[in-house]
Short mmCIF file of C-alpha atoms in Angstrom, two decimals:
data_model
loop_
_atom_site.label_atom_id
_atom_site.label_comp_id
_atom_site.label_asym_id
_atom_site.label_seq_id
_atom_site.Cartn_x
_atom_site.Cartn_y
_atom_site.Cartn_z
CA MET A 23 91.01 124.95 138.20
CA ILE A 24 94.17 122.90 137.32
CA THR A 25 96.82 123.61 134.31
CA ILE A 26 97.97 120.75 132.77
CA SER A 27 99.80 120.46 129.55
CA HIS A 28 99.33 117.92 126.40
CA LYS A 29 102.63 117.56 123.87
CA ILE A 30 101.65 116.61 121.02
CA GLU A 31 103.83 115.84 117.64
CA LEU A 32 103.01 118.08 114.50
CA VAL A 33 103.30 116.96 110.91
CA PRO A 34 105.23 119.77 108.97
CA ASN A 35 105.44 120.17 105.78
CA ASN A 36 108.60 122.25 103.88
CA LYS A 37 106.76 125.08 104.14
CA GLN A 38 105.73 125.15 107.82
CA LYS A 39 108.98 124.16 108.55
CA SER A 40 110.59 126.86 106.92
CA TYR A 41 108.57 129.34 109.08
CA PHE A 42 109.14 127.21 112.22
CA ARG A 43 113.28 127.78 111.41
CA LYS A 44 112.24 131.88 111.10
CA ALA A 45 110.28 131.81 114.27
CA PHE A 46 112.81 129.81 116.28
CA GLY A 47 115.79 132.87 114.98
CA CYS A 48 112.66 135.79 115.88
CA ALA A 49 112.98 134.37 119.61
CA ARG A 50 116.40 134.13 119.79
CA LEU A 51 117.36 137.06 118.33
CA ALA A 52 114.30 138.79 121.07
CA TYR A 53 115.66 137.49 123.43
CA ASN A 54 119.96 138.00 123.30
CA TRP A 55 118.55 141.39 122.23
CA GLY A 56 117.11 141.88 125.51
CA LEU A 57 120.02 140.44 127.57
CA ALA A 58 122.89 142.54 125.57
CA GLU A 59 120.48 145.98 125.92
CA TRP A 60 120.34 145.19 129.87
CA GLN A 61 123.74 144.56 130.55
CA ARG A 62 124.99 147.83 128.63
CA ARG A 63 121.69 149.42 130.46
CA TYR A 64 123.21 148.40 133.83
CA LYS A 65 126.53 149.61 133.38
CA GLU A 66 125.76 152.95 132.74
CA GLY A 67 123.62 153.03 136.31
CA ASP A 68 119.76 152.93 134.54
CA LYS A 69 116.82 151.23 135.93
CA VAL A 70 115.93 147.90 133.53
CA ASP A 71 113.14 145.94 133.57
CA ALA A 72 111.37 143.73 130.86
CA TYR A 73 108.64 145.30 130.16
CA GLY A 74 111.04 148.48 129.47
CA LEU A 75 113.02 146.25 127.03
CA LYS A 76 109.84 145.03 124.99
CA LYS A 77 108.40 148.14 124.65
CA ALA A 78 112.03 149.76 123.29
CA PHE A 79 112.33 146.16 121.05
CA ASN A 80 109.20 147.05 119.48
CA ALA A 81 109.93 150.73 119.23
CA ILE A 82 112.88 150.11 116.58
CA LYS A 83 112.03 146.35 114.94
CA LYS A 84 110.28 147.51 111.94
CA GLU A 85 113.01 149.62 111.25
CA GLU A 86 116.05 147.13 112.55
CA PHE A 87 114.28 144.18 112.34
CA PRO A 88 111.99 143.59 109.71
CA PHE A 89 111.96 140.38 109.31
CA VAL A 90 110.41 139.65 112.07
CA VAL A 91 106.50 140.97 110.89
CA GLU A 92 106.61 137.49 109.14
CA VAL A 93 106.15 135.20 111.97
CA THR A 94 103.42 135.67 115.40
CA LYS A 95 103.85 138.45 117.34
CA TYR A 96 104.33 136.64 120.66
CA ALA A 97 107.70 135.26 119.30
CA THR A 98 109.20 138.18 120.12
CA GLN A 99 107.15 139.68 122.62
CA GLN A 100 107.88 136.03 125.01
CA PRO A 101 111.36 135.96 125.20
CA PHE A 102 111.30 139.15 127.20
CA ILE A 103 108.75 137.79 129.50
CA ASN A 104 111.68 134.56 130.03
CA LEU A 105 114.47 137.10 130.13
CA GLY A 106 112.87 138.66 133.54
CA LYS A 107 111.76 135.19 134.91
CA ALA A 108 115.27 134.36 134.49
CA PHE A 109 116.64 137.68 136.09
CA LYS A 110 114.17 137.46 139.36
CA LYS A 111 115.51 133.98 139.52
CA PHE A 112 118.84 135.17 139.60
CA PHE A 113 118.68 137.06 142.06
CA GLU A 114 116.69 134.96 144.32
CA ASP A 115 119.69 132.47 143.68
CA LEU A 116 122.10 134.98 145.13
CA LYS A 117 120.73 135.13 148.13
CA LYS A 118 121.64 131.42 148.24
CA GLY A 119 124.57 131.64 147.50
CA ILE A 120 124.16 129.88 143.84
CA VAL A 121 125.21 131.71 140.52
CA SER A 122 122.93 131.46 137.93
CA TYR A 123 123.09 134.07 135.16
CA PRO A 124 121.06 134.61 132.30
CA GLN A 125 123.43 133.33 128.74
CA PHE A 126 122.88 134.48 125.39
CA LYS A 127 121.26 131.60 123.42
CA ARG A 128 122.90 129.88 120.67
CA LYS A 129 121.91 128.26 117.43
CA LYS A 130 121.29 125.13 116.66
CA ASP A 131 120.56 122.86 113.65
CA ASN A 132 118.30 120.62 115.31
CA GLU A 133 116.45 122.77 118.71
CA GLY A 134 114.65 125.38 118.92
CA SER A 135 111.20 126.66 120.22
CA PHE A 136 108.83 129.82 120.43
CA TYR A 137 105.34 130.52 122.08
CA ILE A 138 102.20 131.34 120.86
CA GLY A 139 99.27 132.94 122.98
CA GLY A 140 95.94 131.77 123.56
CA ASP A 141 94.47 134.28 121.93
CA GLN A 142 95.89 133.24 118.73
CA VAL A 143 95.35 129.64 119.18
CA SER A 144 92.65 127.45 117.17
CA LEU A 145 92.10 123.92 117.18
CA SER A 146 90.33 122.14 113.96
CA ASP A 147 89.35 118.59 112.89
CA THR A 148 89.87 119.44 108.99
CA ASN A 149 91.93 120.70 107.41
CA ARG A 150 91.23 124.42 106.28
CA ASN A 151 93.75 125.82 104.71
CA SER A 152 92.52 125.80 101.04
CA LYS A 153 88.92 125.97 99.90
CA ALA A 154 89.68 122.96 97.31
CA PHE A 155 91.10 120.67 100.30
CA ARG A 156 87.97 121.43 102.86
CA LYS A 157 85.89 119.50 100.02
CA ILE A 158 88.03 116.42 100.01
CA PRO A 159 86.85 114.09 102.82
CA HIS A 160 89.61 113.78 105.71
CA ASN A 161 90.23 113.23 108.76
CA GLY A 162 86.99 111.00 108.89
CA LYS A 163 87.34 109.14 112.14
CA GLN A 164 88.80 112.36 113.95
CA LYS A 165 92.08 110.97 114.96
CA HIS A 166 93.73 114.04 114.92
CA GLN A 167 93.36 117.79 114.82
CA TYR A 168 95.00 120.63 113.52
CA LEU A 169 96.40 124.08 115.51
CA LYS A 170 96.28 127.35 113.81
CA VAL A 171 99.53 129.41 113.40
CA PRO A 172 99.51 132.86 112.98
CA ASN A 173 100.76 134.06 109.30
CA LEU A 174 101.10 130.43 108.45
CA GLY A 175 98.60 128.50 108.21
CA TRP A 176 96.88 125.11 109.68
CA VAL A 177 99.56 122.19 110.78
CA LYS A 178 98.76 118.83 111.53
CA MET A 179 98.76 116.99 114.89
CA THR A 180 99.60 113.23 115.10
CA GLU A 181 96.45 113.16 118.13
CA ARG A 182 94.16 115.22 119.43
CA LEU A 183 94.17 117.60 122.73
CA ARG A 184 92.60 114.82 125.19
CA PHE A 185 91.95 118.37 128.00
CA ILE A 186 89.00 120.16 127.26
CA GLY A 187 89.01 123.91 128.97
CA LYS A 188 90.90 127.27 128.06
CA ILE A 189 94.41 126.68 125.94
CA ASN A 190 96.47 129.54 127.84
CA GLY A 191 99.14 128.93 125.08
CA VAL A 192 101.21 126.67 123.01
CA VAL A 193 105.13 126.42 122.70
CA ILE A 194 106.51 124.44 119.30
CA SER A 195 109.43 122.79 119.89
CA GLN A 196 111.87 121.14 117.57
CA GLN A 197 113.78 117.80 118.76
CA GLY A 198 116.06 116.51 116.05
CA ASN A 199 113.63 116.34 112.96
CA LYS A 200 110.60 116.26 114.97
CA TYR A 201 107.71 119.49 115.49
CA PHE A 202 105.89 119.28 119.20
CA ALA A 203 103.11 121.15 119.87
CA SER A 204 103.16 121.67 123.76
CA PHE A 205 99.82 122.83 125.32
CA SER A 206 99.22 124.57 128.51
CA VAL A 207 95.34 123.95 129.62
CA GLN A 208 93.49 124.99 132.70
CA ALA A 209 91.08 122.85 133.49
CA THR A 210 88.34 121.53 135.96
CA GLU A 211 88.72 118.89 138.76
CA ASP A 212 86.03 117.52 137.33
CA GLU A 213 87.91 117.61 133.63
CA TYR A 214 91.08 116.50 135.41
CA LYS A 215 89.35 113.26 137.14
CA ARG A 216 87.37 112.48 133.64
CA THR A 217 90.97 111.96 132.03
CA HIS A 218 93.29 110.99 134.83
CA PRO A 219 90.04 107.84 135.86
CA ASN A 220 92.76 106.55 138.73
CA ALA A 221 93.04 109.77 140.51
CA ASP A 222 89.87 108.90 141.86
CA THR A 223 90.52 105.84 143.47
CA ASP A 224 90.04 105.56 147.24
CA LYS A 225 93.78 105.00 148.70
CA GLY A 226 92.19 103.73 151.95
CA VAL A 227 95.27 104.54 154.76
CA ARG A 228 97.78 103.33 152.19
CA MET A 229 101.32 104.55 153.08
CA ALA A 230 105.28 103.73 152.00
CA GLY A 231 108.24 104.82 151.99
CA ILE A 232 110.39 105.28 149.27
CA ASP A 233 114.03 105.22 149.04
CA LEU A 234 115.94 106.22 145.51
CA GLY A 235 119.32 103.94 144.14
CA ILE A 236 120.59 103.47 141.15
CA LYS A 237 120.94 99.57 140.72
CA SER A 238 117.15 100.14 141.28
CA ALA A 239 115.07 103.47 140.99
CA LEU A 240 113.45 102.51 143.95
CA ILE A 241 112.51 100.83 146.57
CA LEU A 242 109.29 100.18 148.63
CA SER A 243 109.11 99.54 151.75
CA GLY A 244 106.78 97.26 150.68
CA GLY A 245 109.30 95.11 149.48
CA VAL A 246 108.85 95.88 145.93
CA ALA A 247 111.88 97.10 143.44
CA VAL A 248 110.84 99.18 140.78
CA GLU A 249 113.90 98.53 138.26
CA ASN A 250 116.18 101.25 136.67
CA PRO A 251 115.40 101.24 133.32
CA LYS A 252 119.12 102.63 132.30
CA PRO A 253 117.88 104.54 128.99
CA LEU A 254 121.39 106.47 128.52
CA LYS A 255 124.09 103.25 129.97
CA LYS A 256 121.54 100.77 127.03
CA ASN A 257 122.35 103.84 124.18
CA LEU A 258 125.69 105.24 125.20
CA ARG A 259 127.60 103.17 122.51
CA LYS A 260 125.65 104.61 119.98
CA ILE A 261 125.82 108.17 121.12
CA LYS A 262 129.68 107.85 121.15
CA LYS A 263 130.29 106.72 117.48
CA ILE A 264 128.19 108.84 116.16
CA SER A 265 129.98 111.91 117.73
CA ARG A 266 132.97 110.51 116.59
CA GLN A 267 131.64 110.15 113.39
CA LEU A 268 130.06 113.57 113.55
CA ASP A 269 133.20 115.07 114.43
CA LYS A 270 135.35 114.12 111.30
CA ARG A 271 132.62 115.75 109.12
CA VAL A 272 133.71 119.04 107.42
CA HIS A 273 132.30 121.87 109.86
CA ALA A 274 133.84 125.27 111.34
CA ARG A 275 136.02 124.09 114.82
CA ASN A 276 136.36 127.06 116.03
CA LYS A 277 135.29 131.00 116.28
CA GLN A 278 137.78 131.86 113.29
CA GLU A 279 136.78 129.49 110.90
CA ARG A 280 133.00 130.29 111.50
CA LEU A 281 134.30 134.06 110.90
CA GLU A 282 135.73 132.72 107.62
CA GLY A 283 132.43 131.47 106.47
CA LYS A 284 133.49 127.85 106.57
CA LYS A 285 130.37 125.72 105.96
CA LYS A 286 128.46 122.62 107.77
CA SER A 287 129.03 119.86 104.87
CA ASN A 288 125.45 118.08 104.05
CA ASN A 289 127.12 114.74 105.28
CA TYR A 290 127.25 116.84 108.92
CA ARG A 291 123.54 117.95 109.04
CA LYS A 292 122.75 114.60 108.23
CA LEU A 293 124.36 113.52 111.03
CA SER A 294 123.89 116.24 113.55
CA VAL A 295 120.15 115.09 112.92
CA ARG A 296 120.61 111.56 113.59
CA LEU A 297 122.92 112.41 116.86
CA SER A 298 120.05 114.50 118.18
CA ASN A 299 117.44 111.86 117.66
CA ALA A 300 119.28 109.32 119.33
CA GLN A 301 119.70 111.93 122.47
CA ARG A 302 115.71 112.00 122.34
CA LYS A 303 115.04 108.65 122.66
CA VAL A 304 117.23 108.52 125.56
CA ALA A 305 114.90 111.55 127.29
CA ASN A 306 111.80 110.03 126.22
CA ILE A 307 112.31 106.19 127.32
CA ARG A 308 113.51 108.72 131.10
CA ARG A 309 110.37 110.63 130.34
CA ASP A 310 108.50 107.92 130.02
CA PHE A 311 109.29 105.33 133.29
CA THR A 312 109.26 109.13 135.87
CA GLN A 313 106.06 109.77 134.37
CA LYS A 314 104.42 106.34 134.62
CA VAL A 315 106.01 105.29 138.23
CA THR A 316 105.23 108.62 139.53
CA THR A 317 101.36 108.22 138.81
CA ILE A 318 101.34 104.79 139.85
CA LEU A 319 102.61 105.63 143.26
CA THR A 320 101.00 108.68 143.93
CA THR A 321 97.26 107.30 143.28
CA HIS A 322 97.48 104.32 144.95
CA TYR A 323 98.77 105.44 148.10
CA ALA A 324 97.66 107.94 150.65
CA HIS A 325 101.00 108.77 152.48
CA ILE A 326 104.62 109.16 151.16
CA ALA A 327 107.96 109.50 152.90
CA LEU A 328 110.75 110.61 150.55
CA GLU A 329 114.77 111.14 151.39
CA ASP A 330 115.89 114.96 150.01
CA LEU A 331 118.71 113.35 148.74
CA ASN A 332 121.73 116.44 147.59
CA VAL A 333 122.01 115.38 143.88
CA LYS A 334 124.33 118.44 142.68
CA GLY A 335 126.28 117.00 145.86
CA MET A 336 126.61 113.39 144.39
CA VAL A 337 126.84 114.42 140.54
CA ARG A 338 130.18 115.81 141.93
CA ASN A 339 131.94 112.67 142.30
CA HIS A 340 133.06 111.40 138.55
CA ARG A 341 132.56 107.31 139.59
CA LEU A 342 128.38 107.92 140.23
CA ALA A 343 127.75 111.08 138.35
CA GLN A 344 126.28 109.73 134.79
CA SER A 345 124.48 107.20 137.14
CA VAL A 346 122.73 109.67 138.91
CA SER A 347 121.90 111.94 135.99
CA ASP A 348 120.80 108.30 133.92
CA VAL A 349 117.98 107.76 136.93
CA ALA A 350 117.01 111.44 137.77
CA PHE A 351 116.40 111.56 141.01
CA GLY A 352 115.23 115.04 141.16
CA GLU A 353 113.17 114.72 138.87
CA LEU A 354 111.15 111.68 140.24
CA CYS A 355 111.22 113.77 143.70
CA ARG A 356 109.31 116.82 141.76
CA GLN A 357 106.85 114.79 140.04
CA ILE A 358 105.93 112.55 143.02
CA GLU A 359 105.63 116.31 145.06
CA TYR A 360 103.31 118.18 142.19
CA LYS A 361 101.71 114.80 141.90
CA SER A 362 100.20 114.68 145.13
CA LEU A 363 98.89 117.91 145.24
CA LEU A 364 96.47 117.01 142.35
CA ASN A 365 95.76 113.65 143.94
CA GLY A 366 95.47 114.55 147.33
CA VAL A 367 98.72 112.81 149.04
CA LYS A 368 100.27 113.62 152.09
CA VAL A 369 104.46 113.91 151.17
CA LEU A 370 106.89 114.04 154.24
CA LYS A 371 110.16 114.87 153.13
CA ALA A 372 112.89 113.43 155.44
CA ASP A 373 115.66 116.15 156.50
CA ARG A 374 118.27 115.41 154.21
CA PHE A 375 120.74 114.85 157.47
CA TYR A 376 118.43 112.08 158.44
CA PRO A 377 120.10 108.52 158.52
CA SER A 378 118.22 106.58 157.06
CA SER A 379 120.35 104.12 155.69
CA LYS A 380 123.00 104.03 158.58
CA ALA A 381 120.04 103.43 161.03
CA CYS A 382 118.97 100.20 161.78
CA SER A 383 114.69 99.59 161.29
CA VAL A 384 114.71 97.15 163.75
CA CYS A 385 116.16 98.68 167.07
CA GLY A 386 117.18 102.52 165.96
CA HIS A 387 121.32 101.70 166.02
CA ILE A 388 123.30 103.52 164.14
CA LYS A 389 125.81 102.42 161.99
CA GLN A 390 128.65 104.97 161.22
CA ASP A 391 131.25 102.80 159.60
CA LEU A 392 128.45 102.12 156.77
CA ARG A 393 130.31 102.28 153.32
CA LEU A 394 128.89 102.68 149.91
CA SER A 395 130.18 99.42 148.86
CA ASP A 396 128.09 97.68 151.92
CA ARG A 397 124.89 96.64 149.91
CA ILE A 398 123.36 94.68 152.74
CA TYR A 399 123.17 96.20 156.42
CA HIS A 400 124.99 94.01 159.33
CA CYS A 401 123.30 95.58 162.62
CA ALA A 402 125.56 95.64 165.35
CA LYS A 403 123.49 95.62 168.12
CA CYS A 404 120.36 93.64 167.64
CA GLY A 405 122.25 91.17 165.20
CA ALA A 406 119.48 92.05 162.36
CA ILE A 407 120.52 91.54 158.54
CA ILE A 408 118.82 93.18 155.90
CA ASP A 409 119.26 94.87 152.48
CA ARG A 410 120.69 98.10 152.17
CA ASP A 411 117.78 99.62 150.37
CA TYR A 412 115.34 97.93 151.83
CA ASN A 413 115.95 98.95 155.00
CA ALA A 414 116.14 102.92 154.12
CA SER A 415 112.69 102.61 153.04
CA LEU A 416 111.91 100.84 156.41
CA ASN A 417 113.08 104.17 158.36
CA LEU A 418 111.36 106.58 156.33
CA LEU A 419 108.28 104.45 156.73
CA SER A 420 109.06 105.09 160.29
CA LEU A 421 108.56 108.65 159.96
CA ILE A 422 105.27 108.45 159.06
CA ILE A 423 103.78 106.35 161.57
CA LYS A 424 106.09 107.94 163.96
CA LYS A 425 106.97 103.69 164.47
CA GLN A 426 108.22 102.92 168.69
CA ILE A 427 111.71 101.04 168.99
CA GLY A 428 110.49 97.18 168.71
CA ALA A 429 107.22 97.39 167.19
CA ASP A 430 106.66 95.92 163.82
CA TYR A 431 105.68 97.71 160.80
CA PRO A 432 102.28 97.78 158.82
CA GLU A 433 102.22 95.38 156.25
CA SER A 434 100.80 95.51 152.35
CA THR A 435 97.76 92.60 152.04
CA PRO A 436 97.95 91.08 149.42
CA GLU A 437 94.94 92.59 147.38
CA ASP A 438 97.12 95.88 147.37
CA LEU A 439 100.31 94.40 147.12
CA THR A 440 98.47 92.55 143.63
CA ALA A 441 96.92 95.70 142.37
CA LEU A 442 100.30 97.85 142.12
CA LEU A 443 102.22 95.73 140.58
CA SER A 444 99.62 94.56 137.91
CA ARG A 445 99.61 98.25 137.15
CA PHE A 446 103.24 97.90 137.06
CA VAL A 447 102.93 95.11 134.20
CA ARG A 448 100.70 97.19 132.39
CA ASN A 449 102.44 100.06 132.00
CA GLY A 450 105.49 97.92 131.57
CA ILE A 451 107.30 98.55 134.10
CA ALA A 452 110.19 95.87 135.39
CA THR A 453 110.07 95.03 139.24
CA SER A 454 111.53 92.55 141.66
CA LYS A 455 110.80 91.16 145.18
CA VAL A 456 113.52 92.44 147.51
CA GLU A 457 115.73 90.11 149.38
CA THR A 458 115.34 91.65 152.42
CA GLY A 459 117.35 88.94 154.35
CA ARG A 460 116.20 89.61 158.00
CA GLN A 461 117.86 87.58 160.42
CA HIS A 462 118.51 87.78 164.23
CA LYS A 463 120.54 86.30 166.74
CA LEU A 464 118.82 83.56 169.08
#
């Protein structure tokens, strides 16, 4: 069985939006109450666990928080499970020297989420909120479905759930002025292959070394460079402009003004929605790019070699931080790894200190004085001149084939290269041919 997710936009009415905001608040309340109680019990020397906190909250919620019964029970139960996972991660990270202590959640105007268990999830092809509405013909072509939310009714979805299987749960979230339902579905391998037709294609012995970059997001050892869409860079001017306008509107600028009851103006709320929508657009472009690229690569190649980048260390460089975050190196590698497991692809991850950029792909000589500004690799030993990123991708490929010095690299056939490029074109992904610039001393 395979667990896959499908995120669908919702079209709620005003009553349903109010319910969602109330559920967001209840989920936030339960999480913050649990974290505060955890800290209090820990200081007193008591043993703390998420299950005990949930039991204690259920015992007092009807008296102290009677409004939580107006929403689904999972809105105040799942936060305790999430809190337990957060503390488990905290204790595991402590062993690695990383501090990741759980933080209190604060209220945000255009963000929030809550969970609904699979036992309370129902889907319908028709709106069943009222008997009168059921008699009116609607959704004749069955392009969308309706999701039943406990204590609320049926909420329209913009499309149908594409997977057939057991629904483990649904997370309803808000981003800007949009609402979404993210389904977790347990499906069989046959169902996965039905909904992912390219996953069952014959990959043969195709292999690739992939070097990650900023100008080009990925450079393949076959000589293809996948261009970086740079969504943040292209939309940063608009985001900065809205942020400056937002700061000038009436709102509480510090804790003292919030305690005095200074409210946000209507113009502040409108601009905050515009800002959230602009930020969501950037995230959507980046997410669309990473999902499409990683799917194409893991359904085309049988063997992939990646480099193990220290992304946190790269972000500390203030000159590169924005560009590194924009291309999402960590997310690209994560998706390639988990999709490779689903599609039967073998992934080889090079050691973090493997000199893929400094080593010559022809003779193996290591150039110690290579700088970040050197975009063309000049080998002092054999005289080879080659693109820096393409040279790194070839070195990563050599880890798969265990290439001997002086031997030739396997080349992609024109048919394989054409099939790969056509899939990139169909998905709207820009590519270019790497100027290899291979030259040798005569």
